[in-house]
CSV table of C-alpha atoms and ligand atoms in Angstrom, one decimal:
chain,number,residue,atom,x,y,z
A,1,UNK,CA,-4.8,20.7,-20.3
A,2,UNK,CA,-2.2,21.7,-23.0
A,3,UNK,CA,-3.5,23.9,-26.4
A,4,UNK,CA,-3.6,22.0,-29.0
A,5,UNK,CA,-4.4,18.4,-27.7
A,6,UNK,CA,-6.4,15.9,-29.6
A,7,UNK,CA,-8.1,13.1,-28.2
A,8,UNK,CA,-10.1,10.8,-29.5
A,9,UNK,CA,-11.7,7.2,-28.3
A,10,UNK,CA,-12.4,4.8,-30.5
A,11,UNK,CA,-15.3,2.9,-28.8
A,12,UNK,CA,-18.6,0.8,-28.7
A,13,UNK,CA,-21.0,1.1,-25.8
A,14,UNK,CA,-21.5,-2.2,-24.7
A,15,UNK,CA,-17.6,-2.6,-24.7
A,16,UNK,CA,-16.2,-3.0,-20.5
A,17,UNK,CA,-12.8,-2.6,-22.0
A,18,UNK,CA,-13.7,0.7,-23.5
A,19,UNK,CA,-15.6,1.9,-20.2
A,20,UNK,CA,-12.5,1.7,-18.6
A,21,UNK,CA,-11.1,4.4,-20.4
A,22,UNK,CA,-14.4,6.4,-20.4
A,23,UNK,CA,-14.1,6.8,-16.6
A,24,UNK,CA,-10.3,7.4,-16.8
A,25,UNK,CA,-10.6,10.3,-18.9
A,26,UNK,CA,-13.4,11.5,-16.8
A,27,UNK,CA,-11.3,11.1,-13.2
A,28,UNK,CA,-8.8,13.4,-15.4
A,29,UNK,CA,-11.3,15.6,-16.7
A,30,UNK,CA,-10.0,15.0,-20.2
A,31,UNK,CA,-12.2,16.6,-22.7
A,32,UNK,CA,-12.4,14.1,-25.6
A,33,UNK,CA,-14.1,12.8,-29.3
A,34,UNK,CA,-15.9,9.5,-28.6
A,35,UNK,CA,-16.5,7.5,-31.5
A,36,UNK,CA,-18.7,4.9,-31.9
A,37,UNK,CA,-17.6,1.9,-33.6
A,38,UNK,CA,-19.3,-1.1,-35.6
A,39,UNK,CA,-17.4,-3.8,-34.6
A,40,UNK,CA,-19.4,-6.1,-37.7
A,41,UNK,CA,-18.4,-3.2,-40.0
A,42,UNK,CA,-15.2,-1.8,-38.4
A,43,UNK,CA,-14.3,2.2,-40.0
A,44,UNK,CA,-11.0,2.5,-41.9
A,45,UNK,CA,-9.8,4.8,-38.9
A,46,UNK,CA,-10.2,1.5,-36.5
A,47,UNK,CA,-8.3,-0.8,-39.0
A,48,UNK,CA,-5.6,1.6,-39.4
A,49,UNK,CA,-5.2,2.8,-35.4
A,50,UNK,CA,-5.1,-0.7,-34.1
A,51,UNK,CA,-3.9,-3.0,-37.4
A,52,UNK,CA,-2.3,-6.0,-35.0
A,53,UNK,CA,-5.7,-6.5,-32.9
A,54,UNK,CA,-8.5,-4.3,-34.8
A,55,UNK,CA,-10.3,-4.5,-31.6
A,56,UNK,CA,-11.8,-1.0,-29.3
A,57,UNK,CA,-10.7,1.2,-26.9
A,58,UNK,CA,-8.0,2.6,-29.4
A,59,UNK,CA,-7.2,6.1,-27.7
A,60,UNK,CA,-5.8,8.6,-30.2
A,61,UNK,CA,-3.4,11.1,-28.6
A,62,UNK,CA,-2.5,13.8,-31.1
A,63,UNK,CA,-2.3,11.3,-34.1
A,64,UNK,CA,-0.8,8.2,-32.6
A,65,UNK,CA,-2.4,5.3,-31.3
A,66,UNK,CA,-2.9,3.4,-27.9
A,67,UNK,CA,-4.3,0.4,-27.7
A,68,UNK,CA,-5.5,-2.3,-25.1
A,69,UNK,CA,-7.5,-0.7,-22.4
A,70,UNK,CA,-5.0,-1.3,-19.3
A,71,UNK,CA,-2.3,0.0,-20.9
A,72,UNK,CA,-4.5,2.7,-22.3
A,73,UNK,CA,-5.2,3.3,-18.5
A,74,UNK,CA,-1.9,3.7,-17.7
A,75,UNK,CA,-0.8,6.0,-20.5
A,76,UNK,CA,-3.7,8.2,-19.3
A,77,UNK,CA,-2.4,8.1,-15.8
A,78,UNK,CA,1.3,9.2,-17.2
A,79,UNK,CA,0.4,11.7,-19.1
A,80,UNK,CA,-2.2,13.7,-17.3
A,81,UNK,CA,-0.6,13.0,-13.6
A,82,UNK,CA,-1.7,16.3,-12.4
A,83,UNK,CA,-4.6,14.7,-10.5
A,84,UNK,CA,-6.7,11.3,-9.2
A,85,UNK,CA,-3.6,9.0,-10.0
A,86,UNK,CA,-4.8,5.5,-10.9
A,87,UNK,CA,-1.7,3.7,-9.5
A,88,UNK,CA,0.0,4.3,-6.2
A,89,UNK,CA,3.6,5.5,-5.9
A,90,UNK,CA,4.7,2.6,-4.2
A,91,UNK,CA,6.2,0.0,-6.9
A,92,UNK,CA,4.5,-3.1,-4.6
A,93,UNK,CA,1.1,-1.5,-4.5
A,94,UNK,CA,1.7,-0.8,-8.2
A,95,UNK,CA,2.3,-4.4,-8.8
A,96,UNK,CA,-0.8,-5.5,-6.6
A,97,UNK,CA,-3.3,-3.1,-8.7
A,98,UNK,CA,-1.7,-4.9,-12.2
A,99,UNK,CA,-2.4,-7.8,-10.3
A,100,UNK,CA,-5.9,-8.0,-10.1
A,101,UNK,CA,-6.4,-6.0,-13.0
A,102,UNK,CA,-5.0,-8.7,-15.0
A,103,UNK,CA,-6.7,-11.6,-13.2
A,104,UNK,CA,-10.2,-9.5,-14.5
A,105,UNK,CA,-9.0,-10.0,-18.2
A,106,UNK,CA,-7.8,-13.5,-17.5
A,107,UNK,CA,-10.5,-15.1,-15.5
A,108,UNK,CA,-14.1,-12.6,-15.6
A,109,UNK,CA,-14.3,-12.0,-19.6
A,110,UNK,CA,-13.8,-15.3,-20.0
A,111,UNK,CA,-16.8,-16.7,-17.4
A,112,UNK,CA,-18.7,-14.1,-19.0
A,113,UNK,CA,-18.1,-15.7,-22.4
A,114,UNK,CA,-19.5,-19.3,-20.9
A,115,UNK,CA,-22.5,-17.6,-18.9
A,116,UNK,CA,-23.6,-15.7,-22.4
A,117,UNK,CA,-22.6,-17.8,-25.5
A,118,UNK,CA,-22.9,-21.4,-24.2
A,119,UNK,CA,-25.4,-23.5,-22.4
A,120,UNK,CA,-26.1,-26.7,-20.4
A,121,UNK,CA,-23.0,-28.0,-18.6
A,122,UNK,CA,-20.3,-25.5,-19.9
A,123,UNK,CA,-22.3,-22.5,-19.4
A,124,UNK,CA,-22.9,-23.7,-15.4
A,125,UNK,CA,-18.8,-24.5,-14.8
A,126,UNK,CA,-18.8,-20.4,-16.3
A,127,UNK,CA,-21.4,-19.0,-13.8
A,128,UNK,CA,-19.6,-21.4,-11.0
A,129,UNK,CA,-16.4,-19.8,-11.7
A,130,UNK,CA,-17.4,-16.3,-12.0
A,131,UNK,CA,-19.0,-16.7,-8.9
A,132,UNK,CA,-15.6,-18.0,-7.0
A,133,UNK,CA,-13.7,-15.3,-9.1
A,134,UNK,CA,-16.0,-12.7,-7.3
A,135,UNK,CA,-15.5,-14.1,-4.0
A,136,UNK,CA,-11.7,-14.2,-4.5
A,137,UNK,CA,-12.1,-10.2,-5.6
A,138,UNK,CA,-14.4,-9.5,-2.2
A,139,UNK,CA,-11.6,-11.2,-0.2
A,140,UNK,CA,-9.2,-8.7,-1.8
A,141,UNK,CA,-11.8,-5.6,-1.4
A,142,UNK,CA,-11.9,-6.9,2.4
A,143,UNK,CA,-12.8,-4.0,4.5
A,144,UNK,CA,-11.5,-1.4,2.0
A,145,UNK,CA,-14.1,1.3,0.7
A,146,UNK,CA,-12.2,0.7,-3.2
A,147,UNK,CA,-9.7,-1.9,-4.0
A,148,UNK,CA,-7.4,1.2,-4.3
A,149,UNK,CA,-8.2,1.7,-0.5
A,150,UNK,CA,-10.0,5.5,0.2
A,151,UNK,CA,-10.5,6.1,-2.8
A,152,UNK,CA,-11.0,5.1,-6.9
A,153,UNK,CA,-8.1,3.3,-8.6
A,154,UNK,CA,-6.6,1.3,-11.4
A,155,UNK,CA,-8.6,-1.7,-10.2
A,156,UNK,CA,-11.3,-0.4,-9.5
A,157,UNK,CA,-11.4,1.3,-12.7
A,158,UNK,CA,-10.5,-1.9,-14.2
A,159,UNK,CA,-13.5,-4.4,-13.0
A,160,UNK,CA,-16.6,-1.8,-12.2
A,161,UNK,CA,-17.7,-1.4,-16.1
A,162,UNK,CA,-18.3,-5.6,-15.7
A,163,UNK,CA,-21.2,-4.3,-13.7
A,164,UNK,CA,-23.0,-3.0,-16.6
A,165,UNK,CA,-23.1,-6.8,-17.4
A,166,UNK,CA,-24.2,-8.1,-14.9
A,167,UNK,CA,-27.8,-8.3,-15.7
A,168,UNK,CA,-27.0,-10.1,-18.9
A,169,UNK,CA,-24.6,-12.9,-16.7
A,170,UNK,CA,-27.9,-13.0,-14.2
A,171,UNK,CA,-30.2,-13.1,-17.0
A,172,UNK,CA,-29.1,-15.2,-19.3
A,173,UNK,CA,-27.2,-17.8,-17.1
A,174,UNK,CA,-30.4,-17.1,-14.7
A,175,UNK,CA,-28.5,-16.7,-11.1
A,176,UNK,CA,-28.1,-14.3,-8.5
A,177,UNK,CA,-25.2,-12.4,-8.4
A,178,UNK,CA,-26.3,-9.9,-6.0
A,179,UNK,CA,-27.2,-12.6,-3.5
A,180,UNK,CA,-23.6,-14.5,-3.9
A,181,UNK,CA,-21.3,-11.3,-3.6
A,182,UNK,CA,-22.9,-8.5,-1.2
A,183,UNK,CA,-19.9,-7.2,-0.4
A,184,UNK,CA,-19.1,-6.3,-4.1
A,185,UNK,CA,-22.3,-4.8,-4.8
A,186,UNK,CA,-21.7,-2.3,-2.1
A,187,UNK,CA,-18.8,-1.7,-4.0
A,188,UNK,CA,-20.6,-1.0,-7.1
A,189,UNK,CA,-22.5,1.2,-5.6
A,190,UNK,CA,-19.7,3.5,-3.9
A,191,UNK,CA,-18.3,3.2,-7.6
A,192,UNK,CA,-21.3,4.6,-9.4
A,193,UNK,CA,-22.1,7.3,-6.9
A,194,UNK,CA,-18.9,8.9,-8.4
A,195,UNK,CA,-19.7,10.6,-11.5
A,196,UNK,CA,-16.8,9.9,-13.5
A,197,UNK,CA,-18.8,6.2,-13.1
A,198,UNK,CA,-22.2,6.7,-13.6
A,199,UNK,CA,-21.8,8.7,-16.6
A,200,UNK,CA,-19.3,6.2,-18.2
A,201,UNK,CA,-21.1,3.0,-17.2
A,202,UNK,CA,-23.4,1.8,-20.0
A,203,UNK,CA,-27.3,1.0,-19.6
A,204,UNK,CA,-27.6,-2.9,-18.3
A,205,UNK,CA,-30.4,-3.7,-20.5
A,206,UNK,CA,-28.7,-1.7,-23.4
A,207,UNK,CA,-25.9,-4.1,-23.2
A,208,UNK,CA,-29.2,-7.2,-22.5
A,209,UNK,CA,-30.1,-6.3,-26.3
A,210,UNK,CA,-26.8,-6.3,-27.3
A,211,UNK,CA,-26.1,-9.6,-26.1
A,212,UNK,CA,-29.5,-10.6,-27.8
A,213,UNK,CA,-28.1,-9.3,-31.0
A,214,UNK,CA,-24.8,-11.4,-30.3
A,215,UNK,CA,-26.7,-14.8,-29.3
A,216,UNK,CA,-28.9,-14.7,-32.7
A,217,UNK,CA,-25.6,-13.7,-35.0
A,218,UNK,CA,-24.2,-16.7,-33.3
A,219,UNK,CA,-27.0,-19.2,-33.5
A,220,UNK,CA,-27.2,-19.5,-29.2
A,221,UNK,CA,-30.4,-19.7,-27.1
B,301,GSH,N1,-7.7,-6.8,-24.3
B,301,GSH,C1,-8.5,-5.8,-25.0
B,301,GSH,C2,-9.9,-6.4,-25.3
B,301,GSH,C3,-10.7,-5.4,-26.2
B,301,GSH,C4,-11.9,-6.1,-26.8
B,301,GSH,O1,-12.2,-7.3,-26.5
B,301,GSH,N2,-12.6,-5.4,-27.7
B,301,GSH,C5,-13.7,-6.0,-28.4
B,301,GSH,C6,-15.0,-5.3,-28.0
B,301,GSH,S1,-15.4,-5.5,-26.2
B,301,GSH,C7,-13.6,-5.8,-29.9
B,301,GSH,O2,-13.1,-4.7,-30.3
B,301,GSH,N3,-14.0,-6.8,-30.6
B,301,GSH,C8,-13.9,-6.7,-32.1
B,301,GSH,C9,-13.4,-7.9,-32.7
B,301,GSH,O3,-13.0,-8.8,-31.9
B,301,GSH,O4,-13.4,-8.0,-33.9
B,301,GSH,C10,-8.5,-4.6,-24.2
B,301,GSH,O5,-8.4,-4.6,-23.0
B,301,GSH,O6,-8.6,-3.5,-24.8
């Protein structure tokens, strides 16, 4: 790395988005400040970083701003491209790995909403989507070790921090997601036997008492 560079993430633990960039920076071997965030009391630093969305990751590059994590991703992957590229060369397979990445934001954060933050008949449509979402991503996994074939990639960067919520989805919505999606789970764990995962990923019951915190602020049970 260049003298002189300043990073700095702007993050809170629970936050999948903000895992995403934890395990990009580690792939890189980006020496960072991590800052903690409180999202119900957000710093002046966060509010002035990311004014349109005043949401975490914000990833501070000598001063200026990124924000939203996949396009954090792929500034990361631009700017330190001397090693573990997230995104293949090929402009198809590039377009394959923004793919998926985006059907994770679209479709899995907002099951998880449902399984967490509702009950009765909406929260079971959630936990029956997310489970079909997870079969649609094992179809795409297929027989590959990573969705980014041999090795870790963009996608794979992009959905394994969801893992660290998985408890909470089982928990709370009380199914088995290890018994619907085998195939993913082995996925998992190839992802977390790399380092630059474990050490990223947050604690599932850390991010349980989180979503305890959240349900009581907003009145669910
Ligand atoms: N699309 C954004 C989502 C980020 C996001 O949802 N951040 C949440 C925490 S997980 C946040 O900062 N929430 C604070 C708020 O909504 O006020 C990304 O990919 O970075």
């Amino acid at each position: 790395m260049k003298m002189a560079e300043e990073v700095i993430l702007l993050d809170a633990l629970p936050s999948s988005f903000g895992m995403r960039v934890r395990i990009a920076l580690a792939e890189k071997g980006i020496q960072y400040e991590y800052k903690e965030e409180n999202l119900v009391d957000k710093s002046p630093l966060l509010l002035q970083m990311n004014p349109v969305h005043k949401m975490i990751p914000v990833l501070i590059h000598n001063g200026k701003p990124i924000c939203e994590s996949l396009i954090i991703l792929q500034y990361i992957d631009e700017v330190w491209n001397h090693k573990s590229p997230l995104l293949p060369s090929d402009p198809y397979q590039r377009s394959q790995a923004r793919f998926w990445a985006d059907f994770v934001d679209k479709k899995i954060y907002d099951c998880s909403k449902r399984i967490l933050m509702t009950t009765g008949e909406v929260q079971e449509a959630g936990k029956k989507e997310m489970i079909e979402c997870l079969k649609l991503l094992e179809g795409e996994l297929g027989d590959k070790l990573f969705f980014g074939g041999e090795t870790l990639r963009f996608m794979d960067v992009a959905l394994v921090p969801f893992y660290s919520w998985f408890y909470s989805y089982e928990t709370c919505g009380n199914f088995s997601l290890r018994a619907e999606c085998p195939k993913l789970m082995a996925w998992v764990q190839r992802c977390m036997e790399k380092e630059s995962v474990s050490k990223s990923l947050t604690d599932p019951h850390k991010v349980y008492d989180y979503v305890l915190q959240l349900k009581k602020r907003f009145g669910v049970d």
